[in-house]
């Protein structure tokens, strides 16, 4: 894989933008929207997938209807930040489906995690049975979300591509 985004042409970028907004679009409709034949559009999608630009497809579920409308962000400080300690934490955190996202951060804490669950009682259970069981956890700070204003996984693709050589 080459250096990435800047090697894509405008049609590739348009295909990616359409697919991230409407992953179930038919190949025929996609081809129409980018002014290509169905065969050419499919070849582009296959190439973008093979090159790793498209990682997969998933449905966006309604957390309210599924009893997961309570969001909490948690800062986690480890007792040490040696490579082994960071690796042990990272290896463990990916094993818990209750943790939706985990980011290593700089600043006063080492990691920021996002949890979705039913309510504060469930979060309290997760805090004790999941977060405090992760290796090396020294301190946590929790931030329950009062209202979700924006929650998107779509990337902003408004960059001008470099012409392929």
Coordinates of C-alpha atoms in Angstrom, one line a residue:
X1 CA 0.0 0.0 0.0
X2 CA 1.4 3.4 -0.9
X3 CA 1.3 6.6 1.2
X4 CA -2.5 6.8 1.2
X5 CA -5.2 9.2 0.6
X6 CA -3.4 11.7 -1.7
X7 CA -2.8 9.0 -4.3
X8 CA -6.6 8.6 -4.9
X9 CA -8.3 10.3 -7.7
X10 CA -11.6 12.3 -7.5
X11 CA -13.7 9.3 -8.5
X12 CA -12.1 7.1 -5.8
X13 CA -12.8 9.8 -3.2
X14 CA -16.4 10.2 -4.5
X15 CA -16.9 6.4 -4.3
X16 CA -15.6 6.3 -0.7
X17 CA -17.7 9.2 0.3
X18 CA -20.9 7.7 -1.1
X19 CA -20.2 4.2 0.4
X20 CA -19.6 5.6 3.9
X21 CA -22.9 7.4 3.8
X22 CA -24.8 4.6 2.1
X23 CA -23.0 1.2 2.4
X24 CA -25.9 -0.7 0.9
X25 CA -26.1 1.3 -2.4
X26 CA -26.3 -1.0 -5.4
X27 CA -23.4 -1.2 -7.7
X28 CA -25.6 0.1 -10.5
X29 CA -26.7 3.2 -8.6
X30 CA -23.1 3.8 -7.4
X31 CA -21.9 3.6 -11.0
X32 CA -24.5 6.2 -12.1
X33 CA -23.5 8.6 -9.3
X34 CA -19.8 8.5 -10.3
X35 CA -20.5 8.4 -14.1
X36 CA -18.8 5.0 -14.6
X37 CA -20.0 1.7 -16.0
X38 CA -21.2 -0.9 -13.5
X39 CA -18.1 -3.0 -14.3
X40 CA -15.7 -0.1 -13.8
X41 CA -17.4 1.0 -10.5
X42 CA -17.2 -2.5 -9.2
X43 CA -13.5 -2.8 -10.1
X44 CA -12.8 0.5 -8.3
X45 CA -14.6 -0.7 -5.2
X46 CA -12.7 -4.0 -5.3
X47 CA -9.4 -2.2 -5.7
X48 CA -10.2 0.2 -2.8
X49 CA -11.0 -2.8 -0.6
X50 CA -7.9 -4.7 -1.6
X51 CA -5.7 -1.6 -0.9
X52 CA -7.3 -1.3 2.6
X53 CA -9.2 1.9 2.1
X54 CA -12.5 0.1 2.7
X55 CA -12.2 -2.0 5.9
X56 CA -15.7 -3.4 5.8
X57 CA -19.4 -2.6 6.1
X58 CA -21.6 -2.5 9.2
X59 CA -25.1 -1.4 10.2
X60 CA -25.5 1.6 12.4
X61 CA -27.8 0.4 15.2
X62 CA -30.1 2.5 17.4
X63 CA -28.7 2.4 20.9
X64 CA -31.9 3.7 22.5
X65 CA -34.0 0.8 21.1
X66 CA -31.3 -1.6 22.1
X67 CA -30.9 -0.4 25.7
X68 CA -27.5 1.1 25.3
X69 CA -28.3 4.8 25.4
X70 CA -26.0 5.7 28.4
X71 CA -22.6 6.9 27.2
X72 CA -19.6 7.3 29.5
X73 CA -16.1 8.4 28.7
X74 CA -13.4 7.2 31.1
X75 CA -9.9 8.5 31.5
X76 CA -7.5 5.7 32.6
X77 CA -4.2 6.3 34.3
X78 CA -1.8 3.3 34.5
X79 CA 0.6 2.7 37.3
X80 CA 3.4 2.6 34.8
X81 CA 3.8 3.3 31.1
X82 CA 6.6 0.9 30.1
X83 CA 6.1 -0.8 26.7
X84 CA 5.1 -4.1 28.5
X85 CA 2.5 -2.4 30.7
X86 CA 1.0 -0.5 27.7
X87 CA 0.9 -3.7 25.6
X88 CA -0.7 -5.7 28.5
X89 CA -3.4 -3.0 28.9
X90 CA -4.0 -2.8 25.1
X91 CA -4.2 -6.6 24.7
X92 CA -6.7 -6.8 27.5
X93 CA -8.9 -3.9 26.6
X94 CA -9.8 -5.2 23.2
X95 CA -11.3 -8.4 24.8
X96 CA -14.2 -6.5 26.3
X97 CA -17.2 -5.7 24.1
X98 CA -18.5 -3.2 26.7
X99 CA -15.6 -0.9 25.7
X100 CA -16.6 0.6 22.3
X101 CA -13.5 2.6 21.8
X102 CA -10.1 3.0 23.4
X103 CA -7.5 5.6 22.6
X104 CA -4.0 6.1 23.9
X105 CA -3.7 9.8 24.7
X106 CA -1.1 12.3 25.9
X107 CA -1.6 14.5 28.9
X108 CA -2.7 13.7 32.4
X109 CA -4.1 10.2 31.6
X110 CA -2.9 7.3 29.4
X111 CA -6.1 6.1 27.8
X112 CA -9.6 7.4 27.0
X113 CA -12.3 4.8 26.6
X114 CA -15.9 5.0 25.5
X115 CA -18.6 2.8 27.0
X116 CA -22.2 2.4 26.0
X117 CA -24.6 0.7 28.4
X118 CA -28.1 0.8 29.7
X119 CA -27.7 3.1 32.7
X120 CA -25.5 4.2 35.7
X121 CA -26.1 0.9 37.5
X122 CA -24.8 -1.1 34.6
X123 CA -21.8 1.3 34.2
X124 CA -21.0 0.8 37.9
X125 CA -20.9 -2.9 37.3
X126 CA -18.7 -2.5 34.2
X127 CA -16.4 -0.2 36.2
X128 CA -15.8 -2.8 38.8
X129 CA -15.9 -6.0 36.7
X130 CA -14.1 -4.7 33.6
X131 CA -12.3 -1.4 34.0
X132 CA -10.7 -2.1 37.3
X133 CA -9.7 -5.6 36.2
X134 CA -7.6 -4.3 33.3
X135 CA -3.9 -4.7 33.9
X136 CA -2.1 -1.7 35.5
X137 CA -5.1 0.5 36.1
X138 CA -4.1 3.0 38.9
X139 CA -6.8 5.7 38.5
X140 CA -10.0 6.4 36.5
X141 CA -12.1 9.5 35.9
X142 CA -15.6 9.0 34.5
X143 CA -17.6 11.4 32.4
X144 CA -21.2 10.4 31.9
X145 CA -22.7 12.0 28.8
X146 CA -25.8 14.2 29.4
X147 CA -26.7 14.5 25.7
X148 CA -25.2 13.2 22.5
X149 CA -25.0 16.1 20.1
X150 CA -23.1 14.4 17.2
X151 CA -21.9 10.9 16.9
X152 CA -20.5 10.0 13.5
X153 CA -18.0 7.5 12.2
X154 CA -17.9 9.2 8.7
X155 CA -14.5 10.6 7.6
X156 CA -14.4 14.1 6.1
X157 CA -13.1 13.6 2.6
X158 CA -12.9 17.1 1.3
X159 CA -9.3 17.1 0.3
X160 CA -8.0 17.6 -3.1
X161 CA -6.2 14.5 -4.4
X162 CA -2.8 14.6 -6.1
X163 CA -2.8 13.4 -9.7
X164 CA -1.6 9.8 -10.1
X165 CA 1.6 9.5 -12.0

